[in-house]
């Protein structure tokens, strides 16, 4: 592999939701010591970078995405010493640590906001977005909050509204204010100086708002089952041109440190997403590509989207792919357990950096959460829309003990009823398990550089199959064929004979089979074939 390929290009990223990964102190909530205790597992799996969701002090209105201190650790998760031990343990295993950074908003309990709210003439008043009511007494504009209702909250003491893109407990910072930029960049330096290897920037595309605060237009495609936020098209409350200046300045700061990187959380169409790579690729290293999270599981659509993405990438822009995260239903619950195996092969054979959400390597599913145990504000604020994110945030399933090895006490969210069968201990010794499939795919990718630095060449897609080549001069040529349906299918190469050996399959019994002319696959099967001339 070329020495010019950096760790965030060659390695697999693994997202840890810290509340749900491992409880080390018996309070039912995961913590830093718990993550440290499971690093050998991540190393065995083949993970090269661990992305940890927020661990900062927070009132937990949005479970850590409402930060009250960017420079410390929430006692729920441990201490700064615990963090430093985690960082050291990750680096000792030749892995990297990516921290979640939430620069768009703070907690309403953050000292900055408490000052800002104290009076209209406080020096930090302009650190947040404050607006008068309109002359008729109405809201400053029609912008909506992602978690329901208006995005404007009235402050009786100072007789103005403040803006919050999410909960009212999460006031948005005013990133047009240079002092805000200076303060946030200082926080980034604090963690970089400690040795963290990068940041995942939360809601990057929200950080700058329209200077004129114009009303958002009505969404003509809104449907009643959608979140209330989707009633409007957020063309003025997000994705403003000036945000790219901020992203570039973040990148310049990161570039002062060797081999640090930045991921951007950006839910935008591809033609807008790729702009976040920045001019001359001096923006986000990896603007998150959520296609596989949001597209219908249809081979023609997926193949077309991959082609569009590949064609849209700027010169030198590095692709990336995501199957799951803490905000979306798990892949097994979206497409079924059988197809999730095929999805794993897709994720780990496409060109670019893959990100795995904890537990997806086991085939964990969304867990039914009783209404009285629901925690997520998105679900609680829109109870009739079934939008809670809790089902995808349940405890990691380590073994078949009472609480699945996550904790010795009842955890903060329920463990799945299938955890006695879907867990690390059971799957570790089963060569046909989802866990072993993920591990084999990760190690196969690492051992065959063509899957990291080789080109992606589309071959075929119909109502059942997607097929593509991974090719690089001086290496074997691989054909990937995935059956995205439940029915058998047959595949032939157009314009050339198909001759090769299946080297890895979602069905291990197929491996080492020689293929001549026609490949026959059962439903829910995928194969990697080494082609021979």
PDB file of N, CA, C and O in Angstrom, residues 152-219:
ATOM      1  N   UNK A 152     -37.635  29.410  17.869  1.00  0.00           N
ATOM      2  CA  UNK A 152     -37.434  30.630  18.647  1.00  0.00           C
ATOM      3  C   UNK A 152     -38.028  30.472  20.041  1.00  0.00           C
ATOM      4  O   UNK A 152     -39.163  30.025  20.197  1.00  0.00           O
ATOM      5  N   UNK A 153     -37.250  30.826  21.052  1.00  0.00           N
ATOM      6  CA  UNK A 153     -37.677  30.731  22.450  1.00  0.00           C
ATOM      7  C   UNK A 153     -37.629  32.118  23.083  1.00  0.00           C
ATOM      8  O   UNK A 153     -36.611  32.821  23.036  1.00  0.00           O
ATOM      9  N   UNK A 154     -38.738  32.503  23.694  1.00  0.00           N
ATOM     10  CA  UNK A 154     -38.852  33.829  24.308  1.00  0.00           C
ATOM     11  C   UNK A 154     -38.139  33.859  25.655  1.00  0.00           C
ATOM     12  O   UNK A 154     -38.275  32.954  26.466  1.00  0.00           O
ATOM     13  N   UNK A 155     -37.350  34.912  25.844  1.00  0.00           N
ATOM     14  CA  UNK A 155     -36.679  35.142  27.123  1.00  0.00           C
ATOM     15  C   UNK A 155     -37.330  36.339  27.796  1.00  0.00           C
ATOM     16  O   UNK A 155     -37.154  37.486  27.360  1.00  0.00           O
ATOM     17  N   UNK A 156     -38.087  36.051  28.838  1.00  0.00           N
ATOM     18  CA  UNK A 156     -38.878  37.098  29.483  1.00  0.00           C
ATOM     19  C   UNK A 156     -37.999  38.191  30.085  1.00  0.00           C
ATOM     20  O   UNK A 156     -38.320  39.392  30.006  1.00  0.00           O
ATOM     21  N   UNK A 157     -36.856  37.800  30.651  1.00  0.00           N
ATOM     22  CA  UNK A 157     -36.023  38.776  31.363  1.00  0.00           C
ATOM     23  C   UNK A 157     -35.472  39.847  30.437  1.00  0.00           C
ATOM     24  O   UNK A 157     -35.409  41.029  30.801  1.00  0.00           O
ATOM     25  N   UNK A 158     -35.052  39.455  29.237  1.00  0.00           N
ATOM     26  CA  UNK A 158     -34.442  40.436  28.334  1.00  0.00           C
ATOM     27  C   UNK A 158     -35.346  40.797  27.159  1.00  0.00           C
ATOM     28  O   UNK A 158     -34.946  41.576  26.285  1.00  0.00           O
ATOM     29  N   UNK A 159     -36.549  40.231  27.124  1.00  0.00           N
ATOM     30  CA  UNK A 159     -37.565  40.605  26.141  1.00  0.00           C
ATOM     31  C   UNK A 159     -37.090  40.415  24.688  1.00  0.00           C
ATOM     32  O   UNK A 159     -37.310  41.262  23.827  1.00  0.00           O
ATOM     33  N   UNK A 160     -36.422  39.293  24.458  1.00  0.00           N
ATOM     34  CA  UNK A 160     -36.051  38.912  23.101  1.00  0.00           C
ATOM     35  C   UNK A 160     -36.167  37.402  22.947  1.00  0.00           C
ATOM     36  O   UNK A 160     -36.236  36.660  23.938  1.00  0.00           O
ATOM     37  N   UNK A 161     -36.162  36.969  21.679  1.00  0.00           N
ATOM     38  CA  UNK A 161     -36.122  35.549  21.365  1.00  0.00           C
ATOM     39  C   UNK A 161     -34.677  35.120  21.110  1.00  0.00           C
ATOM     40  O   UNK A 161     -33.880  35.892  20.568  1.00  0.00           O
ATOM     41  N   UNK A 162     -34.348  33.871  21.492  1.00  0.00           N
ATOM     42  CA  UNK A 162     -33.100  33.286  21.033  1.00  0.00           C
ATOM     43  C   UNK A 162     -33.412  32.101  20.126  1.00  0.00           C
ATOM     44  O   UNK A 162     -34.451  31.454  20.246  1.00  0.00           O
ATOM     45  N   UNK A 163     -32.468  31.808  19.230  1.00  0.00           N
ATOM     46  CA  UNK A 163     -32.663  30.776  18.222  1.00  0.00           C
ATOM     47  C   UNK A 163     -32.053  29.452  18.672  1.00  0.00           C
ATOM     48  O   UNK A 163     -30.935  29.416  19.189  1.00  0.00           O
ATOM     49  N   UNK A 164     -32.791  28.380  18.456  1.00  0.00           N
ATOM     50  CA  UNK A 164     -32.282  27.038  18.742  1.00  0.00           C
ATOM     51  C   UNK A 164     -32.736  26.105  17.619  1.00  0.00           C
ATOM     52  O   UNK A 164     -33.920  25.885  17.411  1.00  0.00           O
ATOM     53  N   UNK A 165     -31.786  25.544  16.887  1.00  0.00           N
ATOM     54  CA  UNK A 165     -32.112  24.651  15.776  1.00  0.00           C
ATOM     55  C   UNK A 165     -32.640  23.313  16.264  1.00  0.00           C
ATOM     56  O   UNK A 165     -33.294  22.589  15.511  1.00  0.00           O
ATOM     57  N   UNK A 166     -32.369  22.989  17.545  1.00  0.00           N
ATOM     58  CA  UNK A 166     -32.797  21.707  18.094  1.00  0.00           C
ATOM     59  C   UNK A 166     -33.666  21.960  19.334  1.00  0.00           C
ATOM     60  O   UNK A 166     -34.710  22.572  19.211  1.00  0.00           O
ATOM     61  N   UNK A 167     -33.280  21.545  20.515  1.00  0.00           N
ATOM     62  CA  UNK A 167     -34.075  21.807  21.709  1.00  0.00           C
ATOM     63  C   UNK A 167     -33.904  23.251  22.173  1.00  0.00           C
ATOM     64  O   UNK A 167     -32.868  23.875  21.906  1.00  0.00           O
ATOM     65  N   UNK A 168     -34.878  23.744  22.934  1.00  0.00           N
ATOM     66  CA  UNK A 168     -34.726  25.083  23.512  1.00  0.00           C
ATOM     67  C   UNK A 168     -33.577  25.118  24.507  1.00  0.00           C
ATOM     68  O   UNK A 168     -33.024  26.187  24.792  1.00  0.00           O
ATOM     69  N   UNK A 169     -33.188  23.952  25.016  1.00  0.00           N
ATOM     70  CA  UNK A 169     -32.031  23.863  25.911  1.00  0.00           C
ATOM     71  C   UNK A 169     -30.709  23.851  25.149  1.00  0.00           C
ATOM     72  O   UNK A 169     -29.640  23.712  25.751  1.00  0.00           O
ATOM     73  N   UNK A 170     -30.779  24.023  23.814  1.00  0.00           N
ATOM     74  CA  UNK A 170     -29.584  24.002  22.967  1.00  0.00           C
ATOM     75  C   UNK A 170     -29.510  25.265  22.107  1.00  0.00           C
ATOM     76  O   UNK A 170     -29.677  25.217  20.891  1.00  0.00           O
ATOM     77  N   UNK A 171     -29.249  26.409  22.702  1.00  0.00           N
ATOM     78  CA  UNK A 171     -29.193  27.650  21.920  1.00  0.00           C
ATOM     79  C   UNK A 171     -28.030  27.638  20.935  1.00  0.00           C
ATOM     80  O   UNK A 171     -26.925  27.188  21.250  1.00  0.00           O
ATOM     81  N   UNK A 172     -28.293  28.137  19.730  1.00  0.00           N
ATOM     82  CA  UNK A 172     -27.265  28.161  18.688  1.00  0.00           C
ATOM     83  C   UNK A 172     -26.271  29.294  18.922  1.00  0.00           C
ATOM     84  O   UNK A 172     -26.661  30.432  19.214  1.00  0.00           O
ATOM     85  N   UNK A 173     -24.997  28.954  18.754  1.00  0.00           N
ATOM     86  CA  UNK A 173     -23.962  29.976  18.781  1.00  0.00           C
ATOM     87  C   UNK A 173     -24.014  30.821  17.508  1.00  0.00           C
ATOM     88  O   UNK A 173     -24.432  30.353  16.442  1.00  0.00           O
ATOM     89  N   UNK A 174     -23.556  32.058  17.624  1.00  0.00           N
ATOM     90  CA  UNK A 174     -23.487  32.965  16.487  1.00  0.00           C
ATOM     91  C   UNK A 174     -22.090  32.888  15.885  1.00  0.00           C
ATOM     92  O   UNK A 174     -21.168  33.590  16.315  1.00  0.00           O
ATOM     93  N   UNK A 175     -21.930  32.042  14.886  1.00  0.00           N
ATOM     94  CA  UNK A 175     -20.613  31.817  14.303  1.00  0.00           C
ATOM     95  C   UNK A 175     -20.140  32.967  13.422  1.00  0.00           C
ATOM     96  O   UNK A 175     -19.013  32.953  12.916  1.00  0.00           O
ATOM     97  N   UNK A 176     -20.957  33.993  13.250  1.00  0.00           N
ATOM     98  CA  UNK A 176     -20.495  35.207  12.575  1.00  0.00           C
ATOM     99  C   UNK A 176     -19.683  36.088  13.521  1.00  0.00           C
ATOM    100  O   UNK A 176     -19.023  37.039  13.086  1.00  0.00           O
ATOM    101  N   UNK A 177     -19.738  35.778  14.805  1.00  0.00           N
ATOM    102  CA  UNK A 177     -19.007  36.521  15.825  1.00  0.00           C
ATOM    103  C   UNK A 177     -17.583  35.965  15.933  1.00  0.00           C
ATOM    104  O   UNK A 177     -17.388  34.775  16.210  1.00  0.00           O
ATOM    105  N   UNK A 178     -16.580  36.801  15.738  1.00  0.00           N
ATOM    106  CA  UNK A 178     -15.185  36.363  15.746  1.00  0.00           C
ATOM    107  C   UNK A 178     -14.763  35.821  17.107  1.00  0.00           C
ATOM    108  O   UNK A 178     -13.911  34.927  17.194  1.00  0.00           O
ATOM    109  N   UNK A 179     -15.329  36.354  18.183  1.00  0.00           N
ATOM    110  CA  UNK A 179     -14.969  35.857  19.512  1.00  0.00           C
ATOM    111  C   UNK A 179     -15.438  34.417  19.698  1.00  0.00           C
ATOM    112  O   UNK A 179     -14.767  33.614  20.363  1.00  0.00           O
ATOM    113  N   UNK A 180     -16.599  34.082  19.129  1.00  0.00           N
ATOM    114  CA  UNK A 180     -17.086  32.704  19.179  1.00  0.00           C
ATOM    115  C   UNK A 180     -16.103  31.798  18.439  1.00  0.00           C
ATOM    116  O   UNK A 180     -15.722  30.727  18.927  1.00  0.00           O
ATOM    117  N   UNK A 181     -15.680  32.216  17.268  1.00  0.00           N
ATOM    118  CA  UNK A 181     -14.732  31.421  16.497  1.00  0.00           C
ATOM    119  C   UNK A 181     -13.439  31.201  17.276  1.00  0.00           C
ATOM    120  O   UNK A 181     -12.932  30.074  17.356  1.00  0.00           O
ATOM    121  N   UNK A 182     -12.924  32.258  17.869  1.00  0.00           N
ATOM    122  CA  UNK A 182     -11.682  32.157  18.633  1.00  0.00           C
ATOM    123  C   UNK A 182     -11.821  31.184  19.793  1.00  0.00           C
ATOM    124  O   UNK A 182     -10.947  30.343  20.041  1.00  0.00           O
ATOM    125  N   UNK A 183     -12.942  31.280  20.515  1.00  0.00           N
ATOM    126  CA  UNK A 183     -13.169  30.415  21.671  1.00  0.00           C
ATOM    127  C   UNK A 183     -13.295  28.956  21.251  1.00  0.00           C
ATOM    128  O   UNK A 183     -12.746  28.051  21.900  1.00  0.00           O
ATOM    129  N   UNK A 184     -14.002  28.702  20.152  1.00  0.00           N
ATOM    130  CA  UNK A 184     -14.194  27.317  19.728  1.00  0.00           C
ATOM    131  C   UNK A 184     -12.903  26.732  19.163  1.00  0.00           C
ATOM    132  O   UNK A 184     -12.583  25.555  19.396  1.00  0.00           O
ATOM    133  N   UNK A 185     -12.155  27.522  18.439  1.00  0.00           N
ATOM    134  CA  UNK A 185     -10.864  27.033  17.937  1.00  0.00           C
ATOM    135  C   UNK A 185      -9.931  26.704  19.098  1.00  0.00           C
ATOM    136  O   UNK A 185      -9.144  25.754  19.024  1.00  0.00           O
ATOM    137  N   UNK A 186     -10.021  27.485  20.172  1.00  0.00           N
ATOM    138  CA  UNK A 186      -9.197  27.189  21.352  1.00  0.00           C
ATOM    139  C   UNK A 186      -9.585  25.846  21.957  1.00  0.00           C
ATOM    140  O   UNK A 186      -8.713  25.092  22.433  1.00  0.00           O
ATOM    141  N   UNK A 187     -10.859  25.514  21.944  1.00  0.00           N
ATOM    142  CA  UNK A 187     -11.301  24.221  22.445  1.00  0.00           C
ATOM    143  C   UNK A 187     -10.781  23.078  21.575  1.00  0.00           C
ATOM    144  O   UNK A 187     -10.382  22.021  22.075  1.00  0.00           O
ATOM    145  N   UNK A 188     -10.756  23.302  20.279  1.00  0.00           N
ATOM    146  CA  UNK A 188     -10.205  22.282  19.388  1.00  0.00           C
ATOM    147  C   UNK A 188      -8.722  22.062  19.691  1.00  0.00           C
ATOM    148  O   UNK A 188      -8.253  20.923  19.768  1.00  0.00           O
ATOM    149  N   UNK A 189      -7.992  23.145  19.886  1.00  0.00           N
ATOM    150  CA  UNK A 189      -6.569  23.028  20.209  1.00  0.00           C
ATOM    151  C   UNK A 189      -6.354  22.280  21.532  1.00  0.00           C
ATOM    152  O   UNK A 189      -5.405  21.489  21.656  1.00  0.00           O
ATOM    153  N   UNK A 190      -7.224  22.518  22.497  1.00  0.00           N
ATOM    154  CA  UNK A 190      -7.102  21.858  23.793  1.00  0.00           C
ATOM    155  C   UNK A 190      -7.077  20.338  23.620  1.00  0.00           C
ATOM    156  O   UNK A 190      -6.206  19.644  24.180  1.00  0.00           O
ATOM    157  N   UNK A 191      -7.987  19.816  22.820  1.00  0.00           N
ATOM    158  CA  UNK A 191      -8.078  18.365  22.631  1.00  0.00           C
ATOM    159  C   UNK A 191      -6.996  17.853  21.679  1.00  0.00           C
ATOM    160  O   UNK A 191      -6.461  16.749  21.878  1.00  0.00           O
ATOM    161  N   UNK A 192      -6.655  18.624  20.683  1.00  0.00           N
ATOM    162  CA  UNK A 192      -5.568  18.219  19.788  1.00  0.00           C
ATOM    163  C   UNK A 192      -4.244  18.160  20.542  1.00  0.00           C
ATOM    164  O   UNK A 192      -3.437  17.244  20.326  1.00  0.00           O
ATOM    165  N   UNK A 193      -4.028  19.101  21.452  1.00  0.00           N
ATOM    166  CA  UNK A 193      -2.807  19.088  22.252  1.00  0.00           C
ATOM    167  C   UNK A 193      -2.764  17.873  23.171  1.00  0.00           C
ATOM    168  O   UNK A 193      -1.680  17.384  23.528  1.00  0.00           O
ATOM    169  N   UNK A 194      -3.921  17.377  23.555  1.00  0.00           N
ATOM    170  CA  UNK A 194      -3.965  16.152  24.360  1.00  0.00           C
ATOM    171  C   UNK A 194      -3.638  14.913  23.534  1.00  0.00           C
ATOM    172  O   UNK A 194      -3.324  13.861  24.086  1.00  0.00           O
ATOM    173  N   UNK A 195      -3.774  15.044  22.223  1.00  0.00           N
ATOM    174  CA  UNK A 195      -3.402  13.930  21.361  1.00  0.00           C
ATOM    175  C   UNK A 195      -4.529  13.284  20.586  1.00  0.00           C
ATOM    176  O   UNK A 195      -4.313  12.257  19.933  1.00  0.00           O
ATOM    177  N   UNK A 196      -5.761  13.848  20.637  1.00  0.00           N
ATOM    178  CA  UNK A 196      -6.828  13.248  19.835  1.00  0.00           C
ATOM    179  C   UNK A 196      -6.482  13.393  18.360  1.00  0.00           C
ATOM    180  O   UNK A 196      -5.788  14.329  17.942  1.00  0.00           O
ATOM    181  N   UNK A 197      -6.964  12.463  17.554  1.00  0.00           N
ATOM    182  CA  UNK A 197      -6.546  12.364  16.159  1.00  0.00           C
ATOM    183  C   UNK A 197      -7.500  13.029  15.184  1.00  0.00           C
ATOM    184  O   UNK A 197      -7.194  13.117  13.986  1.00  0.00           O
ATOM    185  N   UNK A 198      -8.633  13.493  15.671  1.00  0.00           N
ATOM    186  CA  UNK A 198      -9.558  14.154  14.776  1.00  0.00           C
ATOM    187  C   UNK A 198     -10.872  14.436  15.458  1.00  0.00           C
ATOM    188  O   UNK A 198     -11.099  14.089  16.628  1.00  0.00           O
ATOM    189  N   UNK A 199     -11.759  15.092  14.709  1.00  0.00           N
ATOM    190  CA  UNK A 199     -13.086  15.446  15.209  1.00  0.00           C
ATOM    191  C   UNK A 199     -14.145  15.034  14.202  1.00  0.00           C
ATOM    192  O   UNK A 199     -13.935  15.127  12.980  1.00  0.00           O
ATOM    193  N   UNK A 200     -15.257  14.613  14.716  1.00  0.00           N
ATOM    194  CA  UNK A 200     -16.478  14.502  13.922  1.00  0.00           C
ATOM    195  C   UNK A 200     -17.302  15.733  14.304  1.00  0.00           C
ATOM    196  O   UNK A 200     -17.675  15.909  15.463  1.00  0.00           O
ATOM    197  N   UNK A 201     -17.551  16.605  13.343  1.00  0.00           N
ATOM    198  CA  UNK A 201     -18.223  17.874  13.606  1.00  0.00           C
ATOM    199  C   UNK A 201     -19.728  17.695  13.451  1.00  0.00           C
ATOM    200  O   UNK A 201     -20.242  17.426  12.364  1.00  0.00           O
ATOM    201  N   UNK A 202     -20.440  17.843  14.552  1.00  0.00           N
ATOM    202  CA  UNK A 202     -21.890  17.685  14.572  1.00  0.00           C
ATOM    203  C   UNK A 202     -22.558  18.792  13.755  1.00  0.00           C
ATOM    204  O   UNK A 202     -22.149  19.958  13.813  1.00  0.00           O
ATOM    205  N   UNK A 203     -23.590  18.433  13.012  1.00  0.00           N
ATOM    206  CA  UNK A 203     -24.419  19.328  12.180  1.00  0.00           C
ATOM    207  C   UNK A 203     -23.607  20.468  11.563  1.00  0.00           C
ATOM    208  O   UNK A 203     -23.961  21.641  11.664  1.00  0.00           O
ATOM    209  N   UNK A 204     -22.544  20.106  10.889  1.00  0.00           N
ATOM    210  CA  UNK A 204     -21.649  21.100  10.290  1.00  0.00           C
ATOM    211  C   UNK A 204     -22.393  22.088   9.399  1.00  0.00           C
ATOM    212  O   UNK A 204     -22.073  23.280   9.376  1.00  0.00           O
ATOM    213  N   UNK A 205     -23.396  21.606   8.680  1.00  0.00           N
ATOM    214  CA  UNK A 205     -24.059  22.461   7.703  1.00  0.00           C
ATOM    215  C   UNK A 205     -25.021  23.479   8.335  1.00  0.00           C
ATOM    216  O   UNK A 205     -25.539  24.357   7.660  1.00  0.00           O
ATOM    217  N   UNK A 206     -25.206  23.396   9.650  1.00  0.00           N
ATOM    218  CA  UNK A 206     -26.084  24.334  10.354  1.00  0.00           C
ATOM    219  C   UNK A 206     -25.348  25.554  10.913  1.00  0.00           C
ATOM    220  O   UNK A 206     -25.988  26.466  11.427  1.00  0.00           O
ATOM    221  N   UNK A 207     -24.034  25.584  10.855  1.00  0.00           N
ATOM    222  CA  UNK A 207     -23.269  26.508  11.696  1.00  0.00           C
ATOM    223  C   UNK A 207     -23.452  27.986  11.357  1.00  0.00           C
ATOM    224  O   UNK A 207     -23.243  28.845  12.208  1.00  0.00           O
ATOM    225  N   UNK A 208     -23.824  28.312  10.129  1.00  0.00           N
ATOM    226  CA  UNK A 208     -24.071  29.707   9.744  1.00  0.00           C
ATOM    227  C   UNK A 208     -25.504  29.825   9.235  1.00  0.00           C
ATOM    228  O   UNK A 208     -25.982  28.964   8.497  1.00  0.00           O
ATOM    229  N   UNK A 209     -26.167  30.922   9.650  1.00  0.00           N
ATOM    230  CA  UNK A 209     -27.542  31.152   9.235  1.00  0.00           C
ATOM    231  C   UNK A 209     -27.610  32.369   8.303  1.00  0.00           C
ATOM    232  O   UNK A 209     -26.710  33.215   8.299  1.00  0.00           O
ATOM    233  N   UNK A 210     -28.663  32.467   7.554  1.00  0.00           N
ATOM    234  CA  UNK A 210     -28.886  33.595   6.660  1.00  0.00           C
ATOM    235  C   UNK A 210     -28.783  34.908   7.429  1.00  0.00           C
ATOM    236  O   UNK A 210     -29.423  35.086   8.475  1.00  0.00           O
ATOM    237  N   UNK A 211     -28.015  35.848   6.912  1.00  0.00           N
ATOM    238  CA  UNK A 211     -27.802  37.126   7.611  1.00  0.00           C
ATOM    239  C   UNK A 211     -29.087  37.942   7.709  1.00  0.00           C
ATOM    240  O   UNK A 211     -29.246  38.745   8.639  1.00  0.00           O
ATOM    241  N   UNK A 212     -30.010  37.731   6.774  1.00  0.00           N
ATOM    242  CA  UNK A 212     -31.263  38.495   6.768  1.00  0.00           C
ATOM    243  C   UNK A 212     -32.402  37.767   7.479  1.00  0.00           C
ATOM    244  O   UNK A 212     -33.493  38.329   7.616  1.00  0.00           O
ATOM    245  N   UNK A 213     -32.166  36.540   7.894  1.00  0.00           N
ATOM    246  CA  UNK A 213     -33.169  35.744   8.622  1.00  0.00           C
ATOM    247  C   UNK A 213     -34.499  35.678   7.872  1.00  0.00           C
ATOM    248  O   UNK A 213     -35.577  35.842   8.437  1.00  0.00           O
ATOM    249  N   UNK A 214     -34.392  35.393   6.575  1.00  0.00           N
ATOM    250  CA  UNK A 214     -35.592  35.286   5.753  1.00  0.00           C
ATOM    251  C   UNK A 214     -36.368  34.013   6.076  1.00  0.00           C
ATOM    252  O   UNK A 214     -35.793  33.006   6.496  1.00  0.00           O
ATOM    253  N   UNK A 215     -37.677  34.049   5.870  1.00  0.00           N
ATOM    254  CA  UNK A 215     -38.523  32.882   6.102  1.00  0.00           C
ATOM    255  C   UNK A 215     -38.117  31.734   5.174  1.00  0.00           C
ATOM    256  O   UNK A 215     -37.793  31.948   4.001  1.00  0.00           O
ATOM    257  N   UNK A 216     -38.159  30.522   5.716  1.00  0.00           N
ATOM    258  CA  UNK A 216     -37.960  29.336   4.891  1.00  0.00           C
ATOM    259  C   UNK A 216     -39.221  29.041   4.088  1.00  0.00           C
ATOM    260  O   UNK A 216     -40.340  29.219   4.596  1.00  0.00           O
ATOM    261  N   UNK A 217     -39.082  28.556   2.851  1.00  0.00           N
ATOM    262  CA  UNK A 217     -40.266  28.224   2.051  1.00  0.00           C
ATOM    263  C   UNK A 217     -40.913  26.918   2.495  1.00  0.00           C
ATOM    264  O   UNK A 217     -40.274  26.063   3.114  1.00  0.00           O
ATOM    265  N   UNK A 218     -42.171  26.789   2.143  1.00  0.00           N
ATOM    266  CA  UNK A 218     -42.921  25.572   2.451  1.00  0.00           C
ATOM    267  C   UNK A 218     -42.384  24.419   1.616  1.00  0.00           C
ATOM    268  O   UNK A 218     -42.025  24.579   0.443  1.00  0.00           O
ATOM    269  N   UNK A 219     -42.308  23.238   2.221  1.00  0.00           N
ATOM    270  CA  UNK A 219     -41.880  22.027   1.524  1.00  0.00           C
ATOM    271  C   UNK A 219     -43.086  21.412   0.815  1.00  0.00           C
ATOM    272  O   UNK A 219     -43.991  20.880   1.476  1.00  0.00           O
TER     273      UNK A 219
END
